[in-house]
XYZ file of C-alpha atoms in Angstrom:
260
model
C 2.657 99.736 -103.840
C 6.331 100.806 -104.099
C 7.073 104.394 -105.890
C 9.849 105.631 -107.867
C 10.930 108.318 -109.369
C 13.123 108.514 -112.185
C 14.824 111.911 -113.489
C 15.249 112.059 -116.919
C 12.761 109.461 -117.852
C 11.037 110.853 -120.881
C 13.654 108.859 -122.987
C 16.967 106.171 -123.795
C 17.283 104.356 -119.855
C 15.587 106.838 -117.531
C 12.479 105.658 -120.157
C 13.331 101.467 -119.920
C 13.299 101.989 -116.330
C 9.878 103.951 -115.763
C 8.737 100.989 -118.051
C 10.276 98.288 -116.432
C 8.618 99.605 -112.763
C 5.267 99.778 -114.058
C 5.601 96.278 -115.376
C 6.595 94.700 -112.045
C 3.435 96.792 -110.307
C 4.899 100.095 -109.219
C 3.747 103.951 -109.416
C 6.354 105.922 -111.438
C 7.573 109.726 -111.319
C 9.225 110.902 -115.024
C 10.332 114.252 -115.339
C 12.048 115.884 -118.404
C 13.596 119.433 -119.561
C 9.825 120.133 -121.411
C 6.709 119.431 -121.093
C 6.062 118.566 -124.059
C 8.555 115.448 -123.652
C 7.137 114.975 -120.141
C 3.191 114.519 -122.315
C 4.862 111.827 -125.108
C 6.612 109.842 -122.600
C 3.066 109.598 -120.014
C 1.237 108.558 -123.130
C 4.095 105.982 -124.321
C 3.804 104.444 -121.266
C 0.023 104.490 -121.054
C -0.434 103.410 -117.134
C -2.870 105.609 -116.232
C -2.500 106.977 -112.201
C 0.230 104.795 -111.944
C 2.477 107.623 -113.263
C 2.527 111.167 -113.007
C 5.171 113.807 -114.908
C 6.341 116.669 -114.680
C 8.704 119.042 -116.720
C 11.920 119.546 -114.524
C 15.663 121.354 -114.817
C 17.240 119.126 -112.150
C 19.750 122.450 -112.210
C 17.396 124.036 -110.238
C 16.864 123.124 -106.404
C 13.184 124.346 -106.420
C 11.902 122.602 -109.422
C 13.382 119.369 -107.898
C 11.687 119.882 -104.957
C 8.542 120.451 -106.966
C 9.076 116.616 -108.484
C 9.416 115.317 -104.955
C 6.127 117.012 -104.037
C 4.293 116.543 -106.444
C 5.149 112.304 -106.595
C 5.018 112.103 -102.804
C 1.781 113.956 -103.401
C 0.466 111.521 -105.894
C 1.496 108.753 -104.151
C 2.192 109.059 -100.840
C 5.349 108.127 -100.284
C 8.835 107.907 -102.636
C 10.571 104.281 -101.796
C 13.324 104.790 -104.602
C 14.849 107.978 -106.244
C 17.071 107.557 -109.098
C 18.853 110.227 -110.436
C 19.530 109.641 -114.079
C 19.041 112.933 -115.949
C 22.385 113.591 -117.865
C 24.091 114.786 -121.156
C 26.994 114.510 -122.760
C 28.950 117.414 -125.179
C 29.960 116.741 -128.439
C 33.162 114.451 -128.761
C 35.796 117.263 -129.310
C 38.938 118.242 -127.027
C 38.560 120.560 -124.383
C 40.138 123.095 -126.174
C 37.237 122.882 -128.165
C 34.050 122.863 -126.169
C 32.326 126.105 -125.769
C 31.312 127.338 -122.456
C 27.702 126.918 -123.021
C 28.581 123.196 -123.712
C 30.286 122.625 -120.834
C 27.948 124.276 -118.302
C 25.105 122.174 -119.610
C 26.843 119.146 -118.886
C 27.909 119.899 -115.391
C 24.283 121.467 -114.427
C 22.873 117.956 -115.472
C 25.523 115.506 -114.603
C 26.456 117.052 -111.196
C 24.158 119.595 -110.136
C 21.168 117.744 -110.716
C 22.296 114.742 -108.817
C 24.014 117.202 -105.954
C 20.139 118.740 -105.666
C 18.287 115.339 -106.358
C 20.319 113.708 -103.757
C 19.689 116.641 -101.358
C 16.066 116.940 -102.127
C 15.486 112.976 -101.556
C 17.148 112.586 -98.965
C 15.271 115.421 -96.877
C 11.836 113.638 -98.170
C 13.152 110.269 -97.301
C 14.421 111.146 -93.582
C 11.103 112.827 -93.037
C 8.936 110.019 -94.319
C 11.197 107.577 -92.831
C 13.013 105.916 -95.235
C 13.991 105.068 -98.779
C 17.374 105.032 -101.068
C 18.962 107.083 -103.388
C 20.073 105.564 -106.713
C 22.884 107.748 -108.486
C 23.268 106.375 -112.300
C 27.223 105.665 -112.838
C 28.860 106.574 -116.227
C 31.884 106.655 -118.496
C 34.753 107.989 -116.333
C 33.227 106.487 -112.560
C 35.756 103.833 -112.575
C 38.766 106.249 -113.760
C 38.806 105.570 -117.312
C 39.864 108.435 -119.171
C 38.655 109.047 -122.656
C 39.771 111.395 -125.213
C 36.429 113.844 -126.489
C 34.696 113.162 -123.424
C 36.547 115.375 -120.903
C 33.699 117.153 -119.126
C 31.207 113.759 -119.144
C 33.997 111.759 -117.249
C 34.393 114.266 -114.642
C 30.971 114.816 -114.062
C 30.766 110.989 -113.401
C 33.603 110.521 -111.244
C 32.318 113.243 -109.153
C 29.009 111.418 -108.749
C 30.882 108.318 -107.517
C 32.321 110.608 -105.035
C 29.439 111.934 -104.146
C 27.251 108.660 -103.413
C 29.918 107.053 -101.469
C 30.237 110.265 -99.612
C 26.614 110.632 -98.762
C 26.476 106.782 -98.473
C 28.753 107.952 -94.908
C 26.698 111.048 -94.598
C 23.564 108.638 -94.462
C 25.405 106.082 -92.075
C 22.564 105.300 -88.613
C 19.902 106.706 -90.412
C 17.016 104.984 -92.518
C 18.329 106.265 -95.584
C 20.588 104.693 -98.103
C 22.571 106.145 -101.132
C 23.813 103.496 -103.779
C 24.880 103.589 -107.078
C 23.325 101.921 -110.394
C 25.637 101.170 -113.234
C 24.366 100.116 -116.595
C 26.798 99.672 -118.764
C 27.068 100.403 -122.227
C 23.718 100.858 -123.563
C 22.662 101.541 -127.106
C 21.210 105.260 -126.480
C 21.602 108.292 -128.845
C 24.586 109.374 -125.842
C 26.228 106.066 -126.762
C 27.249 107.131 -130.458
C 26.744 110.968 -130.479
C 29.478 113.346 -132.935
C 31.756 110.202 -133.789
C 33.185 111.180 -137.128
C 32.058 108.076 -139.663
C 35.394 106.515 -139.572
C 35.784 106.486 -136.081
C 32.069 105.019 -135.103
C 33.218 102.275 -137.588
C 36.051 101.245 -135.326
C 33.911 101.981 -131.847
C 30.887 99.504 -133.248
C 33.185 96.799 -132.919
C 33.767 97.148 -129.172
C 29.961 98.376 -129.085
C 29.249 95.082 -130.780
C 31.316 93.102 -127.509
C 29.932 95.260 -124.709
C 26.854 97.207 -125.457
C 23.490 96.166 -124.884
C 19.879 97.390 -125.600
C 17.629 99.615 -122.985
C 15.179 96.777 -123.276
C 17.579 94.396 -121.977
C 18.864 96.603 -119.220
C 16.336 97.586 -117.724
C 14.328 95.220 -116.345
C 17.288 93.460 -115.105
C 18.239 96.979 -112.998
C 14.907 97.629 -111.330
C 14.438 93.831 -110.593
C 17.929 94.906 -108.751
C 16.931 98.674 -107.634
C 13.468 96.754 -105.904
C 15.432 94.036 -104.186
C 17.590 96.743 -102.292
C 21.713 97.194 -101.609
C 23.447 98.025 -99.020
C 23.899 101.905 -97.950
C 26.685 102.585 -100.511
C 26.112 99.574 -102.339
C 26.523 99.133 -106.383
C 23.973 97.427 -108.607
C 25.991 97.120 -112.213
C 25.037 95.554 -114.956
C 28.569 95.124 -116.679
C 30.690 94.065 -114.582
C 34.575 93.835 -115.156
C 34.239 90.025 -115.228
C 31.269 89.945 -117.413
C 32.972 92.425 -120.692
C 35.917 90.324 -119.880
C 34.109 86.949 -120.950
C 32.275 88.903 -123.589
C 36.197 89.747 -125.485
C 36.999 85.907 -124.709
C 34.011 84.627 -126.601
C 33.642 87.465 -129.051
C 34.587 85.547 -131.995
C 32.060 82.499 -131.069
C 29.017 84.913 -130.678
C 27.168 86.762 -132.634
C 25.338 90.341 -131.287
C 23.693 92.761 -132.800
C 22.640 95.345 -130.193
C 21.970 97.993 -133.211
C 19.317 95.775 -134.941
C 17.013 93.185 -134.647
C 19.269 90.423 -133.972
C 19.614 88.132 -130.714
């Protein structure tokens, strides 16, 4: 039975995709910043010894080697690691951001996948294989955007990093890849827009963005049929939001509500 753990999967994706591995017969590994989040999120999901949690600052090397020991524990083995724990500051300049902000964002973003990767790897090399999933974000492709200055640079930096470790990992049975979901209706998605700028955003959020329910199934369907080391599973691709703004005005989507 294939295993996976998924940082930051009390909630929004990391969540949908603990969810979406149990439903296609897996053994899922959450962890979260408390326990307390770690305790709703077992119980939401409700599979029993199929998953395990376990409360977990990805900032911190020896707490990430905890998750891996205590999964591989459970479980035996880890066949996929997927480093999605992240946060974002509030949408203000640079200028503006206070230290404290901007620290917490680049201990999550960056240092938790630097120390996830590192920690995965070693258990995947010893056990004898497995990949490394790096979730992709805002500012991976080079987009630049105004208010999110420290998010964008965290994620560029983890595209760096997985295709260097994707050559790091070249000859051995180890592979790094990256997972890209897209725009996905989380509380990330429309955090600290001021009221008359969210109105504006909705109406590209209303082209591109898509619910975690949607996502998510289609990604680990993707993450359990494999890549190649330094291969890209993404859900939005440049062709796909293309067709989206081409057909806009013939469909109708409603990824805030109820509708198709």
């Amino acid at each position: 039975m294939t295993a996976v753990v998924v940082t930051g999967g009390t909630r929004g994706i990391g969540l949908g995709l603990a969810r979406a591995f149990l439903d296609r017969g897996c053994r899922v590994a959450v962890c979260g910043r408390t326990a307390g989040s770690v305790d709703r999120a077992l119980a939401e999901l409700d599979a029993g010894d199929r998953a395990v949690g376990l409360p977990c600052d990805t900032s911190r090397r020896d707490q990430v080697r905890a998750l891996w020991e205590t999964a591989a524990g459970t479980f035996g083995r880890i066949d996929h690691w997927i480093n999605n724990a992240g946060v974002s500051t509030a949408r203000r300049p640079l200028w503006e951001q206070s230290p404290e902000q901007l620290d917490a964002v680049v201990s999550a973003n960056l240092l938790g996948v630097l120390h996830g990767s590192a920690v995965a790897v070693a258990g995947m090399r010893a056990q004898g294989g497995g990949t490394v999933w790096n979730m992709e974000g805002l500012g991976g492709d080079g987009r630049a955007v105004p208010g999110l200055i420290a998010y964008g640079s965290t994620k560029r930096a983890v595209t760096y990093l997985t295709d260097a470790l994707a050559r790091e990992l070249r000859g051995t049975p180890v592979r790094a890849a990256h997972l890209s979901p897209g725009m996905v209706v989380t509380d990330l998605l429309v955090r600290d827009y001021p009221p008359e700028d969210l109105a504006r955003a909705k109406k590209v959020f209303t082209i591109l963005a898509d619910r975690v329910e949607t996502v998510t199934p289609w990604l680990a369907d993707r993450v359990l049929a494999g890549t190649a080391n330094g291969g890209r599973v993404a859900w939005l691709t440049r062709r796909k939001a293309a067709v989206r703004f081409a057909t806009a005005a013939f469909r109708q989507r409603d990824p805030f509500g109820e509708g198709p």
